[in-house]
Coordinates of C-alpha atoms (C1' of nucleotides) in Angstrom, one line a residue:
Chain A
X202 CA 0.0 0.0 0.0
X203 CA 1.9 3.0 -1.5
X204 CA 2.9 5.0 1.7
X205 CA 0.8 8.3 0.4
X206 CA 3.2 11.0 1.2
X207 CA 1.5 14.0 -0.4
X208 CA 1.8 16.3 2.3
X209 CA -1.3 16.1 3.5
X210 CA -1.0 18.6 6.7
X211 CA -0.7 16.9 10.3
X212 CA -3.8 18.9 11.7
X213 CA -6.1 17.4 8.7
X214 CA -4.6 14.0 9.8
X215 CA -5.7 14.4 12.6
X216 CA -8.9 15.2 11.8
X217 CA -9.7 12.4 9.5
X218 CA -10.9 9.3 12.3
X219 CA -13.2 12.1 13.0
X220 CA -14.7 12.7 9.8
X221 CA -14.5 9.3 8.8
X222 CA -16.6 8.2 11.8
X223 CA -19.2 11.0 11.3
X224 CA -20.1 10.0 8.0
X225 CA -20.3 6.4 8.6
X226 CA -22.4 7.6 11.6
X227 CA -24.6 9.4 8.5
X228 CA -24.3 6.5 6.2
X229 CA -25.7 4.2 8.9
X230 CA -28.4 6.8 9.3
X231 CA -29.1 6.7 5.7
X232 CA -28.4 10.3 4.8
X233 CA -26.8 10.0 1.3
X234 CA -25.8 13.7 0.9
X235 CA -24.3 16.5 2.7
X236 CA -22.4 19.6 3.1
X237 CA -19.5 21.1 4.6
X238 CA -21.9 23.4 6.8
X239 CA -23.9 20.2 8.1
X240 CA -20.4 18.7 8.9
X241 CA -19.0 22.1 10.6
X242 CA -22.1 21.9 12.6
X243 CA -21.9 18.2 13.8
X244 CA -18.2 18.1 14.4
X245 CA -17.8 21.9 15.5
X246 CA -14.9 22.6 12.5
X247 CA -15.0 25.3 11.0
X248 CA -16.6 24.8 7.5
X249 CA -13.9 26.5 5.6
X250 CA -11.3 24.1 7.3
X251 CA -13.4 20.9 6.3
X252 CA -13.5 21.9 2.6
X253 CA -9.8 23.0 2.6
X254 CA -9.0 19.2 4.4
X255 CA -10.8 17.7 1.8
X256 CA -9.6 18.9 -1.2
X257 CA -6.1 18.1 0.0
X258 CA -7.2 14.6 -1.6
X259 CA -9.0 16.3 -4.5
X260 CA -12.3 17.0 -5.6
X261 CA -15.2 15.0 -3.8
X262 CA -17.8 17.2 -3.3
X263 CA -20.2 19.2 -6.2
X264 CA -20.4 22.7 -6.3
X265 CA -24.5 23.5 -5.1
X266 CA -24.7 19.8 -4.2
X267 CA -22.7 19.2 -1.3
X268 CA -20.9 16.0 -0.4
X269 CA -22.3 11.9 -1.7
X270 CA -22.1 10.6 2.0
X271 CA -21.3 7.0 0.4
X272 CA -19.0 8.2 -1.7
X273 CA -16.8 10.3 0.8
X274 CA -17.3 7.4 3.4
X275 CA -15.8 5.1 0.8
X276 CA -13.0 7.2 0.1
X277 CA -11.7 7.7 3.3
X278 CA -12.4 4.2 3.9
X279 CA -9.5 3.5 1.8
X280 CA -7.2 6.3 2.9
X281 CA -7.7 5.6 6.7
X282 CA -7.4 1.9 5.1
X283 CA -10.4 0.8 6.7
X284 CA -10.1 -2.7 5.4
X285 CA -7.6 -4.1 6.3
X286 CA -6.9 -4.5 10.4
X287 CA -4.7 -3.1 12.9
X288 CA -4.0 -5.4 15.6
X289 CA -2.9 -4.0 19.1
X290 CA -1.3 -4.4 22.0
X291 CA -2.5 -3.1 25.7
X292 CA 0.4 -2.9 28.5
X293 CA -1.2 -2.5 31.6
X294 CA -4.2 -3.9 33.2
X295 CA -5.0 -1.8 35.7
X296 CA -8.2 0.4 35.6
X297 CA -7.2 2.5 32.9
X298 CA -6.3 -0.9 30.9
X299 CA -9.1 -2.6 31.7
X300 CA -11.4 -0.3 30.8
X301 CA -9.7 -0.2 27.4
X302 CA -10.1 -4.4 27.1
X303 CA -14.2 -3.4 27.5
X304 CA -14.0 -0.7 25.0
X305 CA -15.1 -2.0 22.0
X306 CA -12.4 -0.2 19.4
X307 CA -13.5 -2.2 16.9
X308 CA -16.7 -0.8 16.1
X309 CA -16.3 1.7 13.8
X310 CA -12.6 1.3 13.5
X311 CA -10.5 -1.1 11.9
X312 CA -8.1 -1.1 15.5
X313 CA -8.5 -4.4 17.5
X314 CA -6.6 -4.8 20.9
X315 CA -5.9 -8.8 20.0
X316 CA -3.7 -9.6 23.9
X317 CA -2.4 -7.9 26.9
X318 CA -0.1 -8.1 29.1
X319 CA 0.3 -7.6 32.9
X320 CA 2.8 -8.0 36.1
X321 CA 0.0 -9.3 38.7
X322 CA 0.1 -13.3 38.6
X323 CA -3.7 -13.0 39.5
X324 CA -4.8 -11.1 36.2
X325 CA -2.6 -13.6 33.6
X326 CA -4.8 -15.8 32.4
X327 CA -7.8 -14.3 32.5
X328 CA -10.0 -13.0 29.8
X329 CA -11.3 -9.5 29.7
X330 CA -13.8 -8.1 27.4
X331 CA -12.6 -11.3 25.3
X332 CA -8.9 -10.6 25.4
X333 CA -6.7 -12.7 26.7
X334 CA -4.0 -11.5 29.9
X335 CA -0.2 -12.7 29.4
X336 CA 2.3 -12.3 32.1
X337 CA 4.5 -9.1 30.8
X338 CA 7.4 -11.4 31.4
X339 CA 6.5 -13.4 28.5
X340 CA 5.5 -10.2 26.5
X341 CA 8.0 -11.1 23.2
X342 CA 6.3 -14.5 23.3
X343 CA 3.4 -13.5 22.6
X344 CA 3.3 -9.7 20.5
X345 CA 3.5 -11.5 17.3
X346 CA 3.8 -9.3 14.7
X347 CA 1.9 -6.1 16.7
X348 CA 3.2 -3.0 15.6
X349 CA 1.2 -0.7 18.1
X350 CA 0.7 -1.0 21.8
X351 CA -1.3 0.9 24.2
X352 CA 0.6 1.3 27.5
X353 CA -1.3 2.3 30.5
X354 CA 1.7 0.6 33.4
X355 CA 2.9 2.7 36.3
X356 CA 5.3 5.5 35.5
X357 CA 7.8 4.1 36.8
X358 CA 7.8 1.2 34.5
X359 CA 6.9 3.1 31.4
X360 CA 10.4 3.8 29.8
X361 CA 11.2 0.3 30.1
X362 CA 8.8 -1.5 29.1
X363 CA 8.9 1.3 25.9
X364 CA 12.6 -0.5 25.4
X365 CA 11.4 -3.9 25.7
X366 CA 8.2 -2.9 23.0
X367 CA 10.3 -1.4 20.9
X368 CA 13.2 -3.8 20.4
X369 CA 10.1 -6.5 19.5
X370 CA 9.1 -4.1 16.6
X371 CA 6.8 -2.2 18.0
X372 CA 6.7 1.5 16.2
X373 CA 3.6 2.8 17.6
X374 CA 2.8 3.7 21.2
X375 CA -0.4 5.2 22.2
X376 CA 1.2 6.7 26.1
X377 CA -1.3 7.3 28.8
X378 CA 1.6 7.4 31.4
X379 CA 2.8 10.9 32.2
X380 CA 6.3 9.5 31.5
X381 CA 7.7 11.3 28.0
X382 CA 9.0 8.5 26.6
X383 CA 12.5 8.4 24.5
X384 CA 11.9 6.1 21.9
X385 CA 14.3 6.5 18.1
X386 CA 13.1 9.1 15.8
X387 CA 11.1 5.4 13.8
X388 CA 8.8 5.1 16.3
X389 CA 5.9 7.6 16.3
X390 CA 4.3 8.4 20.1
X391 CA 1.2 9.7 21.2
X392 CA 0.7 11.4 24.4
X393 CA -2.5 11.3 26.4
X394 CA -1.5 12.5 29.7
X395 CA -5.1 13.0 31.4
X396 CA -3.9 14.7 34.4
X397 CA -2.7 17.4 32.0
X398 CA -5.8 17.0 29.9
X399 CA -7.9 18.3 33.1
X400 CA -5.3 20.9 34.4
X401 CA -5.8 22.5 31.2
X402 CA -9.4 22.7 30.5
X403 CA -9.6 24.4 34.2
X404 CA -6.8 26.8 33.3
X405 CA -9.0 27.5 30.4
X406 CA -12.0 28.2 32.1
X407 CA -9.9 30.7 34.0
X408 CA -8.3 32.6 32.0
X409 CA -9.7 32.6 28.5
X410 CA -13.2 33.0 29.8
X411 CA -15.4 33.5 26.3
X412 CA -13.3 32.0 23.8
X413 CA -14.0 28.3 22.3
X414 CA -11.4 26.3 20.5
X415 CA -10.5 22.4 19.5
Chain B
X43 CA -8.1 36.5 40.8
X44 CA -7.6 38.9 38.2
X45 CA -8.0 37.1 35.2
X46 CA -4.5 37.3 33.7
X47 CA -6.0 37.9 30.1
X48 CA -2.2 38.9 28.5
X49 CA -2.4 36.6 25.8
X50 CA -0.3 33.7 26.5
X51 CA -0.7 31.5 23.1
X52 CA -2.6 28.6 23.7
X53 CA -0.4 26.1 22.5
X54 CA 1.8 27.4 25.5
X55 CA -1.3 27.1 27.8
X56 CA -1.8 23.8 27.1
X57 CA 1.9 23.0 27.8
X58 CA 2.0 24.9 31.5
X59 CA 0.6 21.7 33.3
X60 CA 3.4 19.7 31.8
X61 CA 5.9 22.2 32.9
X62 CA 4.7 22.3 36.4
X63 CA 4.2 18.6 37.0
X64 CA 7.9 18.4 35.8
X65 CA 9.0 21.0 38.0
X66 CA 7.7 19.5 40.5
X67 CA 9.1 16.0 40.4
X68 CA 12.4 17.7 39.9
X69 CA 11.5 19.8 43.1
X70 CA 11.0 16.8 45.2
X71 CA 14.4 14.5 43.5
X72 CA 15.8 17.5 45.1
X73 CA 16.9 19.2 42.0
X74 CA 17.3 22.9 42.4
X75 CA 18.7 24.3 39.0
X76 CA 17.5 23.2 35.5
X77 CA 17.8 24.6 31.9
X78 CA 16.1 24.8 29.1
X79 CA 17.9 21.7 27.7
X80 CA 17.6 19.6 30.4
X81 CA 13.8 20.6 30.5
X82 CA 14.0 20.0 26.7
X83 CA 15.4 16.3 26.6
X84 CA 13.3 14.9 29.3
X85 CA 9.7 16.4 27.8
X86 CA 10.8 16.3 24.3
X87 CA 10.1 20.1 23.9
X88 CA 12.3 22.3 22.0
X89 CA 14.3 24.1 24.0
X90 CA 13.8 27.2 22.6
X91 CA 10.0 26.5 22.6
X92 CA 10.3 26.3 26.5
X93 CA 12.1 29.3 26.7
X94 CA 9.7 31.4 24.6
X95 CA 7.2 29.6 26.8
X96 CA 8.3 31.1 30.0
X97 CA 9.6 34.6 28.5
X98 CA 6.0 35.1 28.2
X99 CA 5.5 35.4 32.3
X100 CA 8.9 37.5 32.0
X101 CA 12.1 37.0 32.5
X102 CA 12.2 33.6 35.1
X103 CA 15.8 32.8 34.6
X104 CA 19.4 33.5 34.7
X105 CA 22.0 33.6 31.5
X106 CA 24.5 31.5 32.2
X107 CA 22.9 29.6 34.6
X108 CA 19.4 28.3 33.8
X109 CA 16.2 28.2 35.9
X110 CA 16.3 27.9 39.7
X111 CA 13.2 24.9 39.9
X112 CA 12.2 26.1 43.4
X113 CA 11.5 29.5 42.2
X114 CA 10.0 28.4 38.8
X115 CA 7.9 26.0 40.3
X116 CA 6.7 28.4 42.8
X117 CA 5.7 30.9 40.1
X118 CA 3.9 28.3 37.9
X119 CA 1.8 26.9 41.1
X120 CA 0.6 30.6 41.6
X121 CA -0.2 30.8 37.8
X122 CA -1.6 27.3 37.6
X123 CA -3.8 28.6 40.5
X124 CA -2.6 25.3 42.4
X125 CA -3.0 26.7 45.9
X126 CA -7.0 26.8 45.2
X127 CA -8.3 23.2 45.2
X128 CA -10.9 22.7 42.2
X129 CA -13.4 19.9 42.9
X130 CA -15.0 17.8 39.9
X131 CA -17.9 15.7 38.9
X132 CA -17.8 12.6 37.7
X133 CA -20.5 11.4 35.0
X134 CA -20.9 7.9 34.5
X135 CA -19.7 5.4 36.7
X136 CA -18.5 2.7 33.6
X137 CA -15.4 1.4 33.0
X138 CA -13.6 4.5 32.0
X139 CA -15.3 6.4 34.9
X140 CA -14.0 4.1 37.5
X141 CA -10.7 4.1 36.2
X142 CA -10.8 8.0 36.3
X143 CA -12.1 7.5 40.3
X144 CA -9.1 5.3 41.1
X145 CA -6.7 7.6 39.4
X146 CA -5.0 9.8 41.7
X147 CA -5.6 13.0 39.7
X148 CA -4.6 15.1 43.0
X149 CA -1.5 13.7 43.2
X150 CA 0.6 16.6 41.8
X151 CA -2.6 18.8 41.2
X152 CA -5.0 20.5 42.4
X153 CA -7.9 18.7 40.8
X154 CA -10.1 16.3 42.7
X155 CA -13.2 14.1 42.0
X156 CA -15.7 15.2 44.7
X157 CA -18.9 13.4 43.3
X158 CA -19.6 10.8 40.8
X159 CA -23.4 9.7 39.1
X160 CA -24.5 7.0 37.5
X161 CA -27.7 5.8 36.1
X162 CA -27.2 2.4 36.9
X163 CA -29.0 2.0 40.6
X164 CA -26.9 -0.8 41.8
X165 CA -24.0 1.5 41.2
X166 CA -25.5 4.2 43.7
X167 CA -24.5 4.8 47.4
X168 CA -21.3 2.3 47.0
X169 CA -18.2 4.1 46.9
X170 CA -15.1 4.0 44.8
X171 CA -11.9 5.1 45.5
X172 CA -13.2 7.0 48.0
X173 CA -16.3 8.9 46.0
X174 CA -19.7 8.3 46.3
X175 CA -21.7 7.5 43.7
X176 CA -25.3 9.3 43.6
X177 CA -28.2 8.5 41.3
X178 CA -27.7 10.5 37.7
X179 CA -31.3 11.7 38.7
X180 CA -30.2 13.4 42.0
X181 CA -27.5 14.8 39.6
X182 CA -28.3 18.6 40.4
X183 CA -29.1 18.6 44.2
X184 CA -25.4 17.2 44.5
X185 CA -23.7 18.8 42.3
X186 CA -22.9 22.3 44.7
X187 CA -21.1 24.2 42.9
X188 CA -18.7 22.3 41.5
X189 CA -18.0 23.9 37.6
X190 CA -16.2 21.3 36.0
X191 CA -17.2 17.7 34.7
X192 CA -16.0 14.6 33.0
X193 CA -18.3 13.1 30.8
X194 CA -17.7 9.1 30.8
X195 CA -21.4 8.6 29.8
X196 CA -22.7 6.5 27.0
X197 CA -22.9 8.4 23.5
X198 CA -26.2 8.5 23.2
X199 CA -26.4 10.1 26.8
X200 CA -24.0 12.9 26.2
X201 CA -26.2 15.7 24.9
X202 CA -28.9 15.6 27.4
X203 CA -26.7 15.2 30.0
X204 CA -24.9 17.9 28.8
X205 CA -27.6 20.7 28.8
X206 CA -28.5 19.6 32.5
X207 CA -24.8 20.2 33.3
X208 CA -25.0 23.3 32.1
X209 CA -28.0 24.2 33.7
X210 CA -26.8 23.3 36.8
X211 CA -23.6 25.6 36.7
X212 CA -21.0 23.7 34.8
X213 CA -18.3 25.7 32.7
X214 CA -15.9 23.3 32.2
X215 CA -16.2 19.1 30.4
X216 CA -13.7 17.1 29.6
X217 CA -15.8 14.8 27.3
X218 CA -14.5 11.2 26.4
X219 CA -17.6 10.4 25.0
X220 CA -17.5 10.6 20.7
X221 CA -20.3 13.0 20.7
X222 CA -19.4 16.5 19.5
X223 CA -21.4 17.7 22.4
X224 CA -23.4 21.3 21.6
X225 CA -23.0 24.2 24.1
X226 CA -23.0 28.3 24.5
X227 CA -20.2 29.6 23.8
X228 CA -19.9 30.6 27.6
X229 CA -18.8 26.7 28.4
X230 CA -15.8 25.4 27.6
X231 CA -15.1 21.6 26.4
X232 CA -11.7 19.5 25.6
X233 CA -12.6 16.4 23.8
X234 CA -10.6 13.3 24.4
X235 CA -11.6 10.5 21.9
X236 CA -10.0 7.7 22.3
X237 CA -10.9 5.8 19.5
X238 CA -9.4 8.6 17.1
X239 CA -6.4 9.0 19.1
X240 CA -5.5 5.1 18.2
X241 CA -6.9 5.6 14.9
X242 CA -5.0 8.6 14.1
X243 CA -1.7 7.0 15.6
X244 CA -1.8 4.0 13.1
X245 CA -2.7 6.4 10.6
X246 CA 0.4 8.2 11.1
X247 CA 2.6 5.3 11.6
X248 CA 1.3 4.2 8.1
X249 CA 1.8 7.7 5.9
X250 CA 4.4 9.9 7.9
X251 CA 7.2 6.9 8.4
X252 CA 9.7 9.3 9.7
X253 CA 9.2 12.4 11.3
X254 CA 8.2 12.7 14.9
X255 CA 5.7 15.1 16.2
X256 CA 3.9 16.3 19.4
Chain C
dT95 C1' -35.1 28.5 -20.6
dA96 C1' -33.7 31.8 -17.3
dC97 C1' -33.1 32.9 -12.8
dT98 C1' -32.1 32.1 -8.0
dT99 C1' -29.9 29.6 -4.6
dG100 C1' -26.6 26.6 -2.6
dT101 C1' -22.1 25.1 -2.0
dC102 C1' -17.6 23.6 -3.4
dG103 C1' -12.7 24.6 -4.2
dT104 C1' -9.2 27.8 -3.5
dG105 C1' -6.1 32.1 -3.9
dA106 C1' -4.9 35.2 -0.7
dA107 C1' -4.7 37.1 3.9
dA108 C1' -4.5 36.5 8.6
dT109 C1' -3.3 34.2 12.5
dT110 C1' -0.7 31.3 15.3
dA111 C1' 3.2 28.6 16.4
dT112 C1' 7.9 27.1 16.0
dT113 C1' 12.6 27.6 15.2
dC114 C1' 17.0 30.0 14.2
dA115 C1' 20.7 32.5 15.6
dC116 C1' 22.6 36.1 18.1
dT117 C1' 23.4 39.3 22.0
dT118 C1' 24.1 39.6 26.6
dA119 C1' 24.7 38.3 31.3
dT120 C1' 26.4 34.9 34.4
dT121 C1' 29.0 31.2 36.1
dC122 C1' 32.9 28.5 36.6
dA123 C1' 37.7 27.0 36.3
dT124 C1' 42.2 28.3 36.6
Chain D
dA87 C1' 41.2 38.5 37.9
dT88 C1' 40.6 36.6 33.4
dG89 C1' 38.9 33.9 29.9
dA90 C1' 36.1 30.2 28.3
dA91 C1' 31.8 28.1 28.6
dT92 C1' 27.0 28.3 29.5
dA93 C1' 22.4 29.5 28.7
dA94 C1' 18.6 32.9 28.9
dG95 C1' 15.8 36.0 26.2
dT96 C1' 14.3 37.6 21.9
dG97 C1' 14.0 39.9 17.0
dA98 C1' 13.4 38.0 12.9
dA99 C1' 12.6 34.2 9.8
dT100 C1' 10.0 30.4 8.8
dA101 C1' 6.4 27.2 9.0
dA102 C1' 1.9 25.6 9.8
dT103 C1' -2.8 26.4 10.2
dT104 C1' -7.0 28.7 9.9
dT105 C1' -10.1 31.8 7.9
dC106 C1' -12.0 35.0 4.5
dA107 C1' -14.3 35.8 0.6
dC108 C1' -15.3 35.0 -4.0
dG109 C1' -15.6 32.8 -8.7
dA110 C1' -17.6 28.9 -10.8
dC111 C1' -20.8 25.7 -11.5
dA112 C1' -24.7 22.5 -10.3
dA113 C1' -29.3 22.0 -8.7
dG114 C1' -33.7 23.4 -8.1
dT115 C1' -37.6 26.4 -9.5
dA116 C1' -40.8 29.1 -12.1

DNA sequence: TACTTGTCGTGAAATTATTCACTTATTCAT
DNA sequence: ATGAATAAGTGAATAATTTCACGACAAGTA
């Protein structure tokens, strides 16, 4: 699958699960037509911005028409590549991790956590939310070819077990440890650090009183 | 608490918590000086994007020398209003909820989860990690006036919920839920979606092989 | 058909954020 | 005391992102 470097911008990447979900959330609903203004509404982007993300791939909408909601949705199907599956990893089964194992990814998303891994002797071998637990000391046994891991462990253990992920081929980390990471500039991480997350929506609400963003 | 309103950008507000909780670990390792490349390395900022960052509160360091972290740390807890404790609600008692009342959030902050609701009655009166949990019905009699929430409630819950938030007094939502939730432009909302975080991570992975980001 | 309305796609402008690179002050070693 | 090394702070350059606003064209309507 041609690695589609055309410079599409990282804010429009980033936007794209978004959209993609929306409009299967439309197809589903059997709306078969719509328009950037509908979509600003919905997804609270800016309308201009949707239209300027969209042509990055081209032309997909009509002019006095609006978007074909199939026809978007099977687009973007293909560029998120929809079809074919992402298998992943979770680190971690604490609350955070366990909550993930019941989350069902799968549903409009072609992610899938497939195992897990923990330290407590009492969680391995369990199943949660259909996913089996593995000791973490067997983690290399059992990644398989994963490429992408969730890791929800203690701080403490996070830039460890990132070496040990890492050196098993892993080159995608979702992070929810407040641990930044150092991983080689091959390996993409994400940071969702949700003390941060709530520390900033209340300094928000201080001192930017009116303004909305994101 | 004058509302310090001298534009800091918000892509440096959103970066303050990380700053402090850094700060502070640093504070209690017993670390008393720091610079911008040591600061740089371990939270995988650019250096000079830290320094910009704090020359907007002034000038907080010392050529030839760096940062003092007592004094730095000091200056962010009074600008992070850390002294003042900010009490939350909790919506939705499910498995992300209960991972969120387990977590520790006060730990280095000044954030706590006072109250929790669910709809689910055999959820009600128990306590977890040390919060009650009251009846999603009782919602406004026990709220106070707490002005932040985090919405852990299903998708198809979110709106509604939502509007009786507001209604009761709430400014602030950190909103896991998918829904692009609808409010005056008086209320502020950070969306964390978890599902297009992973999705936009192997999306990344798959089209942008090399460079590193955020 | 002719007119009106809707809506895309996009150049250009505006805004926001990052990074470079240099000046200046301070520290540290000798 | 002196010189070398360090590191902040910042003007200016660059990069990235958003937004405006309009031309062009399709769809719907009379």
């Amino acid at each position: 699958m041609m690695s589609n470097q055309n410079k599409i911008p990282q804010a429009t990447a980033k936007r794209l699960p978004l959209y993609y979900r929306f409009l299967n959330n439309l197809h589903i609903k059997g709306k078969s037509r719509v328009s950037s203004k509908e979509l600003s509404e919905a997804m609270k982007v800016d309308s201009a911005t949707i239209r300027r993300d969209f042509s990055y791939f081209g032309a997909l909408g009509k002019k006095g028409y609006g978007y074909n909601v199939e026809y978007l949705l099977g687009f973007f199907r293909k560029t998120l590549d929809q079809d074919e599956n992402t298998p992943v990893a979770l680190i971690g089964v604490g609350n955070l991790g366990t909550a993930f194992l019941n989350y069902n990814f799968t549903k409009n998303n072609n992610t899938k956590i497939e195992v897990a891994f923990d330290a407590d002797k009492r969680k391995v071998g369990k199943s949660i939310g259909d996913i089996e637990v593995h000791h973490i000391e067997d983690m290399e046994q059992n990644l398989g070819d994963i490429s992408v891991a969730i890791l929800t462990v203690p701080v403490s253990e996070a830039q460890n077990i990132t070496d040990r992920l890492i050196k098993a081929g892993v080159t995608g980390i979702l992070n929810f440890t407040p641990a930044r990471i150092t991983v080689p500039e091959s390996v993409r991480v994400h940071h969702i650090d949700l003390a941060v997350e709530l520390q900033s929506l209340v300094y928000f609400m201080k001192h930017y009183p009116l303004e909305n963003e994101e």
